[in-house]
């Protein structure tokens, strides 16, 4: 017998809490999107049509994505694929379904797909935040086991039933809930300062995927491929984040120079540092020294960016330097904190290192989208 009762997944009248949360997210998202659509003078029925396309396509995409990577769970009873009451939805599949819906609706109404995606992006990440509580009710999306009694408290950790006993695990669902709320707030600001169409959805991808790259590394129930250490959502998140940085770089091709190339190189270093740490934490503790070296190289890349921009402008630009220096100070602290940790349990230390790297990834995108990007007529 379990030491305490499991949370009842059913709310009222046989309706699950997960379903109620999904419907709530859809309703709130529709209200937000409709308000923003009026600002862009879109046809009144645009968002209704998007909703009618996105709900089925998003659910189908989210379910198919999950089933593909967990097919062994459904192979003996193929009809169980249709039962989503116990969870089993993956956000990246839902996003792909939403992208298809946006394309279909934009063609139907003759509006820009990028404009439609910009409108939807803040509501999407807010819906993800709401949906994370469904993960808690279904006892999924939890993190690594927490053995230290001093850390066995919410919101750092959460109790999960395993067999007949409850164990403390990292509350990764809550970490992503908090990150999604922060991304939502940032997108509300960014959409008022867009340089070009598509900026908001690009920033959604860069911000959300940077955070997901770190958080997914702490998950204990991730979808994996090739080996148990290669998490598919973590890999896709990292690819999406670097792709947005490259996109920001390519679209200012009229200003390609050492100044704009440096953030791209730094972004690549961010991925190297992140995944070296991931394999170090997973099974190869001997990679610790190489991970520390990559962190030092990442710090050097920040200083190079500042030096190149200062030389290009002919003066020191505090607006550009300050965010880099703050992340640099974080890295310096980690380098000093890593002294003597080669043979220690570096589970949490690796996560801090990855946070510093993905913050730098976001800053690289910011540099290429704003300070290093000249204004165009479209941005006025």
mmCIF file of N, CA and C in Angstrom, residues 271-357:
data_model
loop_
_atom_site.group_PDB
_atom_site.id
_atom_site.type_symbol
_atom_site.label_atom_id
_atom_site.label_comp_id
_atom_site.label_asym_id
_atom_site.label_seq_id
_atom_site.Cartn_x
_atom_site.Cartn_y
_atom_site.Cartn_z
ATOM 1 N N UNK A 271 26.569 25.347 -27.073
ATOM 2 C CA UNK A 271 26.098 23.977 -27.248
ATOM 3 C C UNK A 271 27.163 22.965 -26.834
ATOM 4 N N UNK A 272 28.406 23.252 -27.188
ATOM 5 C CA UNK A 272 29.504 22.355 -26.809
ATOM 6 C C UNK A 272 29.566 22.226 -25.292
ATOM 7 N N UNK A 273 29.525 23.369 -24.615
ATOM 8 C CA UNK A 273 29.599 23.375 -23.152
ATOM 9 C C UNK A 273 28.408 22.636 -22.548
ATOM 10 N N UNK A 274 27.214 22.859 -23.098
ATOM 11 C CA UNK A 274 26.002 22.240 -22.564
ATOM 12 C C UNK A 274 26.034 20.727 -22.690
ATOM 13 N N UNK A 275 26.397 20.212 -23.863
ATOM 14 C CA UNK A 275 26.321 18.772 -24.070
ATOM 15 C C UNK A 275 27.540 18.027 -23.531
ATOM 16 N N UNK A 276 28.671 18.700 -23.410
ATOM 17 C CA UNK A 276 29.774 18.086 -22.675
ATOM 18 C C UNK A 276 29.336 17.816 -21.237
ATOM 19 N N UNK A 277 28.678 18.802 -20.653
ATOM 20 C CA UNK A 277 28.175 18.641 -19.292
ATOM 21 C C UNK A 277 27.126 17.552 -19.194
ATOM 22 N N UNK A 278 26.289 17.434 -20.233
ATOM 23 C CA UNK A 278 25.237 16.423 -20.208
ATOM 24 C C UNK A 278 25.821 15.017 -20.175
ATOM 25 N N UNK A 279 26.823 14.761 -21.008
ATOM 26 C CA UNK A 279 27.442 13.439 -21.013
ATOM 27 C C UNK A 279 28.295 13.221 -19.760
ATOM 28 N N UNK A 280 28.870 14.314 -19.253
ATOM 29 C CA UNK A 280 29.629 14.207 -18.001
ATOM 30 C C UNK A 280 28.716 13.768 -16.871
ATOM 31 N N UNK A 281 27.539 14.359 -16.787
ATOM 32 C CA UNK A 281 26.594 14.016 -15.728
ATOM 33 C C UNK A 281 25.992 12.631 -15.947
ATOM 34 N N UNK A 282 25.809 12.271 -17.214
ATOM 35 C CA UNK A 282 25.178 11.003 -17.515
ATOM 36 C C UNK A 282 26.039 9.798 -17.194
ATOM 37 N N UNK A 283 27.310 9.821 -17.625
ATOM 38 C CA UNK A 283 28.121 8.619 -17.408
ATOM 39 C C UNK A 283 29.616 8.851 -17.484
ATOM 40 N N UNK A 284 30.032 10.014 -17.979
ATOM 41 C CA UNK A 284 31.455 10.210 -18.247
ATOM 42 C C UNK A 284 32.018 11.336 -17.382
ATOM 43 N N UNK A 285 32.226 11.053 -16.106
ATOM 44 C CA UNK A 285 32.721 12.074 -15.187
ATOM 45 C C UNK A 285 34.112 12.566 -15.572
ATOM 46 N N UNK A 286 34.835 11.782 -16.393
ATOM 47 C CA UNK A 286 36.170 12.184 -16.825
ATOM 48 C C UNK A 286 36.137 13.410 -17.732
ATOM 49 N N UNK A 287 34.933 13.782 -18.199
ATOM 50 C CA UNK A 287 34.800 14.953 -19.067
ATOM 51 C C UNK A 287 34.794 16.263 -18.272
ATOM 52 N N UNK A 288 34.888 16.169 -16.951
ATOM 53 C CA UNK A 288 34.778 17.377 -16.118
ATOM 54 C C UNK A 288 35.773 18.455 -16.538
ATOM 55 N N UNK A 289 37.041 18.098 -16.706
ATOM 56 C CA UNK A 289 38.060 19.090 -17.025
ATOM 57 C C UNK A 289 37.800 19.731 -18.381
ATOM 58 N N UNK A 290 37.308 18.923 -19.340
ATOM 59 C CA UNK A 290 37.004 19.462 -20.665
ATOM 60 C C UNK A 290 35.789 20.400 -20.617
ATOM 61 N N UNK A 291 34.836 20.054 -19.771
ATOM 62 C CA UNK A 291 33.671 20.922 -19.596
ATOM 63 C C UNK A 291 34.076 22.258 -18.986
ATOM 64 N N UNK A 292 35.009 22.209 -18.032
ATOM 65 C CA UNK A 292 35.488 23.444 -17.415
ATOM 66 C C UNK A 292 36.255 24.301 -18.435
ATOM 67 N N UNK A 293 37.042 23.631 -19.264
ATOM 68 C CA UNK A 293 37.782 24.354 -20.304
ATOM 69 C C UNK A 293 36.805 25.019 -21.268
ATOM 70 N N UNK A 294 35.747 24.297 -21.650
ATOM 71 C CA UNK A 294 34.754 24.876 -22.567
ATOM 72 C C UNK A 294 34.071 26.081 -21.934
ATOM 73 N N UNK A 295 33.868 26.032 -20.623
ATOM 74 C CA UNK A 295 33.275 27.170 -19.918
ATOM 75 C C UNK A 295 34.226 28.364 -19.955
ATOM 76 N N UNK A 296 35.521 28.107 -19.785
ATOM 77 C CA UNK A 296 36.503 29.187 -19.873
ATOM 78 C C UNK A 296 36.571 29.779 -21.269
ATOM 79 N N UNK A 297 36.490 28.940 -22.286
ATOM 80 C CA UNK A 297 36.487 29.425 -23.669
ATOM 81 C C UNK A 297 35.247 30.268 -23.937
ATOM 82 N N UNK A 298 34.126 29.856 -23.366
ATOM 83 C CA UNK A 298 32.891 30.628 -23.515
ATOM 84 C C UNK A 298 33.041 32.013 -22.907
ATOM 85 N N UNK A 299 33.692 32.083 -21.754
ATOM 86 C CA UNK A 299 33.975 33.380 -21.133
ATOM 87 C C UNK A 299 34.849 34.229 -22.035
ATOM 88 N N UNK A 300 35.875 33.626 -22.626
ATOM 89 C CA UNK A 300 36.757 34.359 -23.534
ATOM 90 C C UNK A 300 35.992 34.889 -24.734
ATOM 91 N N UNK A 301 35.015 34.116 -25.230
ATOM 92 C CA UNK A 301 34.228 34.571 -26.384
ATOM 93 C C UNK A 301 33.407 35.806 -26.049
ATOM 94 N N UNK A 302 32.935 35.893 -24.807
ATOM 95 C CA UNK A 302 32.206 37.090 -24.389
ATOM 96 C C UNK A 302 33.111 38.322 -24.435
ATOM 97 N N UNK A 303 34.340 38.165 -23.950
ATOM 98 C CA UNK A 303 35.284 39.288 -23.950
ATOM 99 C C UNK A 303 35.657 39.695 -25.377
ATOM 100 N N UNK A 304 35.754 38.702 -26.264
ATOM 101 C CA UNK A 304 36.058 38.992 -27.670
ATOM 102 C C UNK A 304 34.920 39.787 -28.304
ATOM 103 N N UNK A 305 33.679 39.407 -28.018
ATOM 104 C CA UNK A 305 32.521 40.136 -28.561
ATOM 105 C C UNK A 305 32.557 41.594 -28.119
ATOM 106 N N UNK A 306 32.808 41.806 -26.829
ATOM 107 C CA UNK A 306 32.861 43.183 -26.306
ATOM 108 C C UNK A 306 33.990 43.967 -26.965
ATOM 109 N N UNK A 307 35.155 43.330 -27.101
ATOM 110 C CA UNK A 307 36.312 44.006 -27.700
ATOM 111 C C UNK A 307 36.051 44.365 -29.159
ATOM 112 N N UNK A 308 35.483 43.449 -29.919
ATOM 113 C CA UNK A 308 35.203 43.707 -31.334
ATOM 114 C C UNK A 308 34.171 44.810 -31.511
ATOM 115 N N UNK A 309 33.128 44.796 -30.688
ATOM 116 C CA UNK A 309 32.092 45.824 -30.793
ATOM 117 C C UNK A 309 32.636 47.189 -30.381
ATOM 118 N N UNK A 310 33.478 47.204 -29.366
ATOM 119 C CA UNK A 310 34.100 48.470 -28.942
ATOM 120 C C UNK A 310 34.978 49.030 -30.051
ATOM 121 N N UNK A 311 35.783 48.167 -30.678
ATOM 122 C CA UNK A 311 36.645 48.609 -31.778
ATOM 123 C C UNK A 311 35.824 49.087 -32.962
ATOM 124 N N UNK A 312 34.710 48.415 -33.242
ATOM 125 C CA UNK A 312 33.863 48.794 -34.380
ATOM 126 C C UNK A 312 33.194 50.145 -34.160
ATOM 127 N N UNK A 313 32.739 50.390 -32.945
ATOM 128 C CA UNK A 313 32.055 51.648 -32.635
ATOM 129 C C UNK A 313 33.023 52.775 -32.311
ATOM 130 N N UNK A 314 34.192 52.414 -31.853
ATOM 131 C CA UNK A 314 35.155 53.420 -31.442
ATOM 132 C C UNK A 314 34.959 53.886 -30.020
ATOM 133 N N UNK A 315 34.036 53.234 -29.303
ATOM 134 C CA UNK A 315 33.795 53.588 -27.898
ATOM 135 C C UNK A 315 33.164 52.389 -27.191
ATOM 136 N N UNK A 316 33.273 52.388 -25.881
ATOM 137 C CA UNK A 316 32.725 51.299 -25.082
ATOM 138 C C UNK A 316 31.218 51.447 -24.970
ATOM 139 N N UNK A 317 30.474 50.390 -25.270
ATOM 140 C CA UNK A 317 29.011 50.410 -25.251
ATOM 141 C C UNK A 317 28.521 49.599 -24.051
ATOM 142 N N UNK A 318 28.139 50.279 -22.988
ATOM 143 C CA UNK A 318 27.719 49.608 -21.763
ATOM 144 C C UNK A 318 26.449 48.788 -21.982
ATOM 145 N N UNK A 319 25.576 49.260 -22.883
ATOM 146 C CA UNK A 319 24.329 48.533 -23.141
ATOM 147 C C UNK A 319 24.599 47.111 -23.622
ATOM 148 N N UNK A 320 25.605 46.948 -24.465
ATOM 149 C CA UNK A 320 25.979 45.636 -24.980
ATOM 150 C C UNK A 320 26.830 44.872 -23.960
ATOM 151 N N UNK A 321 27.753 45.571 -23.335
ATOM 152 C CA UNK A 321 28.714 44.907 -22.461
ATOM 153 C C UNK A 321 28.107 44.402 -21.161
ATOM 154 N N UNK A 322 27.161 45.144 -20.589
ATOM 155 C CA UNK A 322 26.664 44.804 -19.254
ATOM 156 C C UNK A 322 26.033 43.411 -19.180
ATOM 157 N N UNK A 323 25.086 43.047 -20.072
ATOM 158 C CA UNK A 323 24.529 41.685 -19.977
ATOM 159 C C UNK A 323 25.598 40.602 -20.131
ATOM 160 N N UNK A 324 26.558 40.825 -21.030
ATOM 161 C CA UNK A 324 27.629 39.848 -21.222
ATOM 162 C C UNK A 324 28.513 39.750 -19.984
ATOM 163 N N UNK A 325 28.813 40.894 -19.384
ATOM 164 C CA UNK A 325 29.667 40.897 -18.204
ATOM 165 C C UNK A 325 28.977 40.242 -17.005
ATOM 166 N N UNK A 326 27.667 40.429 -16.898
ATOM 167 C CA UNK A 326 26.935 39.792 -15.797
ATOM 168 C C UNK A 326 26.962 38.269 -15.941
ATOM 169 N N UNK A 327 26.711 37.783 -17.169
ATOM 170 C CA UNK A 327 26.814 36.342 -17.381
ATOM 171 C C UNK A 327 28.254 35.884 -17.210
ATOM 172 N N UNK A 328 29.195 36.742 -17.617
ATOM 173 C CA UNK A 328 30.607 36.424 -17.438
ATOM 174 C C UNK A 328 30.976 36.282 -15.972
ATOM 175 N N UNK A 329 30.397 37.151 -15.124
ATOM 176 C CA UNK A 329 30.646 37.055 -13.686
ATOM 177 C C UNK A 329 30.100 35.733 -13.137
ATOM 178 N N UNK A 330 28.955 35.312 -13.648
ATOM 179 C CA UNK A 330 28.378 34.018 -13.273
ATOM 180 C C UNK A 330 29.336 32.890 -13.646
ATOM 181 N N UNK A 331 29.909 32.975 -14.852
ATOM 182 C CA UNK A 331 30.846 31.951 -15.323
ATOM 183 C C UNK A 331 32.116 31.934 -14.462
ATOM 184 N N UNK A 332 32.621 33.114 -14.145
ATOM 185 C CA UNK A 332 33.819 33.190 -13.294
ATOM 186 C C UNK A 332 33.548 32.521 -11.951
ATOM 187 N N UNK A 333 32.373 32.786 -11.386
ATOM 188 C CA UNK A 333 32.012 32.144 -10.125
ATOM 189 C C UNK A 333 31.971 30.624 -10.249
ATOM 190 N N UNK A 334 31.457 30.149 -11.386
ATOM 191 C CA UNK A 334 31.404 28.702 -11.606
ATOM 192 C C UNK A 334 32.801 28.108 -11.776
ATOM 193 N N UNK A 335 33.678 28.831 -12.451
ATOM 194 C CA UNK A 335 35.044 28.335 -12.637
ATOM 195 C C UNK A 335 35.764 28.200 -11.299
ATOM 196 N N UNK A 336 35.608 29.203 -10.451
ATOM 197 C CA UNK A 336 36.214 29.120 -9.122
ATOM 198 C C UNK A 336 35.517 28.052 -8.274
ATOM 199 N N UNK A 337 34.181 27.977 -8.411
ATOM 200 C CA UNK A 337 33.437 26.974 -7.643
ATOM 201 C C UNK A 337 33.735 25.553 -8.084
ATOM 202 N N UNK A 338 34.258 25.400 -9.301
ATOM 203 C CA UNK A 338 34.568 24.066 -9.805
ATOM 204 C C UNK A 338 35.910 23.527 -9.362
ATOM 205 N N UNK A 339 36.709 24.370 -8.721
ATOM 206 C CA UNK A 339 38.021 23.910 -8.254
ATOM 207 C C UNK A 339 37.850 22.804 -7.217
ATOM 208 N N UNK A 340 38.482 21.688 -7.484
ATOM 209 C CA UNK A 340 38.419 20.553 -6.560
ATOM 210 C C UNK A 340 37.179 19.693 -6.696
ATOM 211 N N UNK A 341 36.365 19.929 -7.729
ATOM 212 C CA UNK A 341 35.127 19.172 -7.882
ATOM 213 C C UNK A 341 35.246 18.026 -8.900
ATOM 214 N N UNK A 342 36.429 17.753 -9.380
ATOM 215 C CA UNK A 342 36.604 16.745 -10.439
ATOM 216 C C UNK A 342 36.046 15.384 -10.054
ATOM 217 N N UNK A 343 36.125 15.036 -8.796
ATOM 218 C CA UNK A 343 35.670 13.716 -8.363
ATOM 219 C C UNK A 343 34.407 13.780 -7.505
ATOM 220 N N UNK A 344 33.736 14.932 -7.535
ATOM 221 C CA UNK A 344 32.539 15.110 -6.718
ATOM 222 C C UNK A 344 31.281 14.770 -7.529
ATOM 223 N N UNK A 345 30.135 14.747 -6.835
ATOM 224 C CA UNK A 345 28.851 14.586 -7.516
ATOM 225 C C UNK A 345 28.468 15.953 -8.085
ATOM 226 N N UNK A 346 28.570 16.088 -9.400
ATOM 227 C CA UNK A 346 28.380 17.395 -10.037
ATOM 228 C C UNK A 346 27.037 17.542 -10.739
ATOM 229 N N UNK A 347 26.038 16.786 -10.279
ATOM 230 C CA UNK A 347 24.720 16.836 -10.906
ATOM 231 C C UNK A 347 24.184 18.266 -10.974
ATOM 232 N N UNK A 348 24.195 18.960 -9.840
ATOM 233 C CA UNK A 348 23.651 20.310 -9.804
ATOM 234 C C UNK A 348 24.635 21.316 -10.401
ATOM 235 N N UNK A 349 25.908 21.071 -10.215
ATOM 236 C CA UNK A 349 26.925 21.980 -10.750
ATOM 237 C C UNK A 349 26.854 22.013 -12.279
ATOM 238 N N UNK A 350 26.660 20.864 -12.896
ATOM 239 C CA UNK A 350 26.539 20.800 -14.355
ATOM 240 C C UNK A 350 25.349 21.638 -14.818
ATOM 241 N N UNK A 351 24.257 21.571 -14.072
ATOM 242 C CA UNK A 351 23.067 22.348 -14.442
ATOM 243 C C UNK A 351 23.350 23.841 -14.400
ATOM 244 N N UNK A 352 24.078 24.299 -13.392
ATOM 245 C CA UNK A 352 24.440 25.714 -13.314
ATOM 246 C C UNK A 352 25.326 26.108 -14.491
ATOM 247 N N UNK A 353 26.233 25.224 -14.852
ATOM 248 C CA UNK A 353 27.102 25.482 -16.005
ATOM 249 C C UNK A 353 26.268 25.608 -17.288
ATOM 250 N N UNK A 354 25.291 24.716 -17.421
ATOM 251 C CA UNK A 354 24.420 24.757 -18.591
ATOM 252 C C UNK A 354 23.562 26.018 -18.606
ATOM 253 N N UNK A 355 23.129 26.452 -17.431
ATOM 254 C CA UNK A 355 22.359 27.711 -17.352
ATOM 255 C C UNK A 355 23.179 28.880 -17.878
ATOM 256 N N UNK A 356 24.435 28.953 -17.458
ATOM 257 C CA UNK A 356 25.309 30.028 -17.931
ATOM 258 C C UNK A 356 25.474 29.967 -19.442
ATOM 259 N N UNK A 357 25.614 28.758 -19.986
ATOM 260 C CA UNK A 357 25.799 28.598 -21.427
ATOM 261 C C UNK A 357 24.553 29.014 -22.202
#
